[in-house]
Amino acid sequence: MIEVRELLIKAFASAWEVCGADMPGTDRDSYITSSITVIVSMQVSPEMIYAEEGSGLTDGEELDHLSDLVRADGIWVYYGVPEESFFLVTWMPDEEAARRKVADLMAEGGCVACTVDLTQQWHFE
């Protein structure tokens, strides 16, 4: 099992690897920090995280569910639609299914989609 907070950090780091070149002047750490702090609501299940983005957390607030546990086996897929201010991270049983899902999502356009690299390292303060 993996904590939601850790999975989100790894998902944002993976997404930055995919779209970081499209965000000149935004480094990986800033992208991860801002991606977490703009979440205004989140729904968590063992195989999916759905989050809506908005003006972000105010000082002293913390998101519910960050310490919840989700699956650490299989492959996680990050899917975000910046223009609609939401993202989801969903569990897939194997790498082949995950890569097909990412390809299908990217073909739709207007989104960021990637498999989550669970080896990504970053410390969230």
mmCIF file of C-alpha atoms in Angstrom:
data_model
loop_
_atom_site.group_PDB
_atom_site.id
_atom_site.type_symbol
_atom_site.label_atom_id
_atom_site.label_comp_id
_atom_site.label_asym_id
_atom_site.label_seq_id
_atom_site.Cartn_x
_atom_site.Cartn_y
_atom_site.Cartn_z
ATOM 1 C CA MET A 1 0.000 0.000 0.000
ATOM 2 C CA ILE A 2 1.097 3.603 -0.617
ATOM 3 C CA GLU A 3 -0.122 6.858 0.940
ATOM 4 C CA VAL A 4 -2.235 9.124 -1.252
ATOM 5 C CA ARG A 5 0.214 12.008 -0.597
ATOM 6 C CA GLU A 6 3.152 9.946 -1.904
ATOM 7 C CA LEU A 7 1.208 8.698 -4.932
ATOM 8 C CA LEU A 8 0.161 12.256 -5.829
ATOM 9 C CA ILE A 9 3.738 13.526 -5.576
ATOM 10 C CA LYS A 10 4.937 10.727 -7.838
ATOM 11 C CA ALA A 11 2.037 11.352 -10.244
ATOM 12 C CA PHE A 12 2.811 15.081 -10.477
ATOM 13 C CA ALA A 13 6.523 14.351 -10.944
ATOM 14 C CA SER A 14 5.657 11.918 -13.757
ATOM 15 C CA ALA A 15 3.309 14.468 -15.367
ATOM 16 C CA TRP A 16 6.020 17.125 -15.168
ATOM 17 C CA GLU A 17 8.343 14.774 -17.063
ATOM 18 C CA VAL A 18 5.719 14.628 -19.826
ATOM 19 C CA CYS A 19 4.709 18.305 -19.980
ATOM 20 C CA GLY A 20 7.528 20.201 -18.219
ATOM 21 C CA ALA A 21 8.983 21.376 -21.519
ATOM 22 C CA ASP A 22 5.652 23.077 -22.248
ATOM 23 C CA MET A 23 5.965 25.149 -19.048
ATOM 24 C CA PRO A 24 9.033 27.340 -19.448
ATOM 25 C CA GLY A 25 10.232 28.780 -16.165
ATOM 26 C CA THR A 26 8.437 26.159 -14.053
ATOM 27 C CA ASP A 27 10.787 23.758 -12.349
ATOM 28 C CA ARG A 28 9.750 20.305 -11.150
ATOM 29 C CA ASP A 29 9.547 21.214 -7.444
ATOM 30 C CA SER A 30 7.391 24.286 -8.115
ATOM 31 C CA TYR A 31 5.091 22.215 -10.325
ATOM 32 C CA ILE A 32 4.668 19.529 -7.653
ATOM 33 C CA THR A 33 4.066 22.056 -4.871
ATOM 34 C CA SER A 34 1.563 24.093 -6.853
ATOM 35 C CA SER A 35 -0.230 20.966 -8.089
ATOM 36 C CA ILE A 36 -0.898 19.884 -4.510
ATOM 37 C CA THR A 37 -1.819 23.293 -3.131
ATOM 38 C CA VAL A 38 -4.430 24.066 -5.808
ATOM 39 C CA ILE A 39 -6.521 20.977 -4.990
ATOM 40 C CA VAL A 40 -9.813 22.066 -3.414
ATOM 41 C CA SER A 41 -11.567 18.706 -3.173
ATOM 42 C CA MET A 42 -10.542 15.102 -3.505
ATOM 43 C CA GLN A 43 -12.280 11.732 -3.573
ATOM 44 C CA VAL A 44 -10.208 8.644 -2.817
ATOM 45 C CA SER A 45 -10.789 4.931 -3.292
ATOM 46 C CA PRO A 46 -8.167 2.138 -3.289
ATOM 47 C CA GLU A 47 -8.019 2.207 -7.097
ATOM 48 C CA MET A 48 -8.727 5.847 -7.991
ATOM 49 C CA ILE A 49 -8.162 9.409 -6.861
ATOM 50 C CA TYR A 50 -10.276 12.204 -8.340
ATOM 51 C CA ALA A 51 -9.428 15.811 -7.542
ATOM 52 C CA GLU A 52 -10.742 19.205 -8.513
ATOM 53 C CA GLU A 53 -8.477 22.215 -8.661
ATOM 54 C CA GLY A 54 -9.332 25.773 -7.768
ATOM 55 C CA SER A 55 -7.890 28.740 -5.927
ATOM 56 C CA GLY A 56 -6.147 26.335 -3.587
ATOM 57 C CA LEU A 57 -5.719 25.726 0.079
ATOM 58 C CA THR A 58 -5.570 28.633 2.479
ATOM 59 C CA ASP A 59 -2.794 28.857 5.056
ATOM 60 C CA GLY A 60 -3.013 26.138 7.654
ATOM 61 C CA GLU A 61 -5.489 23.954 5.755
ATOM 62 C CA GLU A 62 -4.651 20.423 4.745
ATOM 63 C CA LEU A 63 -6.483 18.120 2.412
ATOM 64 C CA ASP A 64 -8.420 15.202 3.810
ATOM 65 C CA HIS A 65 -7.358 11.736 2.651
ATOM 66 C CA LEU A 66 -3.640 12.502 2.103
ATOM 67 C CA SER A 67 -2.686 9.824 4.611
ATOM 68 C CA ASP A 68 -5.177 7.257 3.229
ATOM 69 C CA LEU A 69 -3.662 4.160 1.656
ATOM 70 C CA VAL A 70 -4.140 2.987 -1.928
ATOM 71 C CA ARG A 71 -2.787 0.081 -3.958
ATOM 72 C CA ALA A 72 0.944 -0.070 -4.650
ATOM 73 C CA ASP A 73 0.806 -2.979 -7.105
ATOM 74 C CA GLY A 74 -0.106 -2.691 -10.780
ATOM 75 C CA ILE A 75 0.375 0.587 -12.651
ATOM 76 C CA TRP A 76 -1.152 3.978 -11.872
ATOM 77 C CA VAL A 77 -2.180 6.336 -14.692
ATOM 78 C CA TYR A 78 -2.325 10.122 -14.248
ATOM 79 C CA TYR A 79 -4.911 11.940 -16.363
ATOM 80 C CA GLY A 80 -5.351 15.691 -16.077
ATOM 81 C CA VAL A 81 -7.425 18.182 -18.032
ATOM 82 C CA PRO A 82 -5.975 21.625 -17.206
ATOM 83 C CA GLU A 83 -8.744 23.588 -18.958
ATOM 84 C CA GLU A 84 -11.374 21.830 -16.853
ATOM 85 C CA SER A 85 -9.353 22.007 -13.609
ATOM 86 C CA PHE A 86 -9.453 18.356 -12.638
ATOM 87 C CA PHE A 87 -7.256 15.307 -12.648
ATOM 88 C CA LEU A 88 -7.548 11.700 -11.717
ATOM 89 C CA VAL A 89 -5.084 8.976 -10.930
ATOM 90 C CA THR A 90 -6.418 5.520 -11.665
ATOM 91 C CA TRP A 91 -5.062 2.039 -11.055
ATOM 92 C CA MET A 92 -4.564 -0.416 -13.894
ATOM 93 C CA PRO A 93 -3.787 -4.127 -13.487
ATOM 94 C CA ASP A 94 -0.759 -4.210 -15.777
ATOM 95 C CA GLU A 95 1.603 -2.075 -17.818
ATOM 96 C CA GLU A 96 0.098 -3.015 -21.188
ATOM 97 C CA ALA A 97 -3.396 -1.905 -20.110
ATOM 98 C CA ALA A 98 -1.945 1.289 -18.643
ATOM 99 C CA ARG A 99 -0.016 2.189 -21.804
ATOM 100 C CA ARG A 100 -3.128 1.579 -23.951
ATOM 101 C CA LYS A 101 -5.137 3.837 -21.622
ATOM 102 C CA VAL A 102 -2.511 6.611 -21.840
ATOM 103 C CA ALA A 103 -2.414 6.342 -25.655
ATOM 104 C CA ASP A 104 -6.223 6.527 -25.852
ATOM 105 C CA LEU A 105 -6.335 9.562 -23.558
ATOM 106 C CA MET A 106 -3.564 11.398 -25.413
ATOM 107 C CA ALA A 107 -5.362 10.742 -28.728
ATOM 108 C CA GLU A 108 -8.345 12.690 -27.361
ATOM 109 C CA GLY A 109 -6.107 15.749 -26.879
ATOM 110 C CA GLY A 110 -6.356 18.610 -24.387
ATOM 111 C CA CYS A 111 -4.980 16.549 -21.538
ATOM 112 C CA VAL A 112 -1.867 15.323 -19.812
ATOM 113 C CA ALA A 113 -1.725 11.551 -19.453
ATOM 114 C CA CYS A 114 1.108 9.297 -18.341
ATOM 115 C CA THR A 115 1.925 6.263 -16.297
ATOM 116 C CA VAL A 116 3.098 7.106 -12.789
ATOM 117 C CA ASP A 117 6.724 6.338 -12.063
ATOM 118 C CA LEU A 118 6.591 5.065 -8.478
ATOM 119 C CA THR A 119 10.380 5.415 -8.239
ATOM 120 C CA GLN A 120 10.126 9.254 -8.376
ATOM 121 C CA GLN A 121 11.573 10.868 -5.243
ATOM 122 C CA TRP A 122 10.533 14.179 -3.713
ATOM 123 C CA HIS A 123 9.960 15.451 -0.189
ATOM 124 C CA PHE A 124 6.732 17.371 0.478
ATOM 125 C CA GLU A 125 6.906 19.811 3.383
#
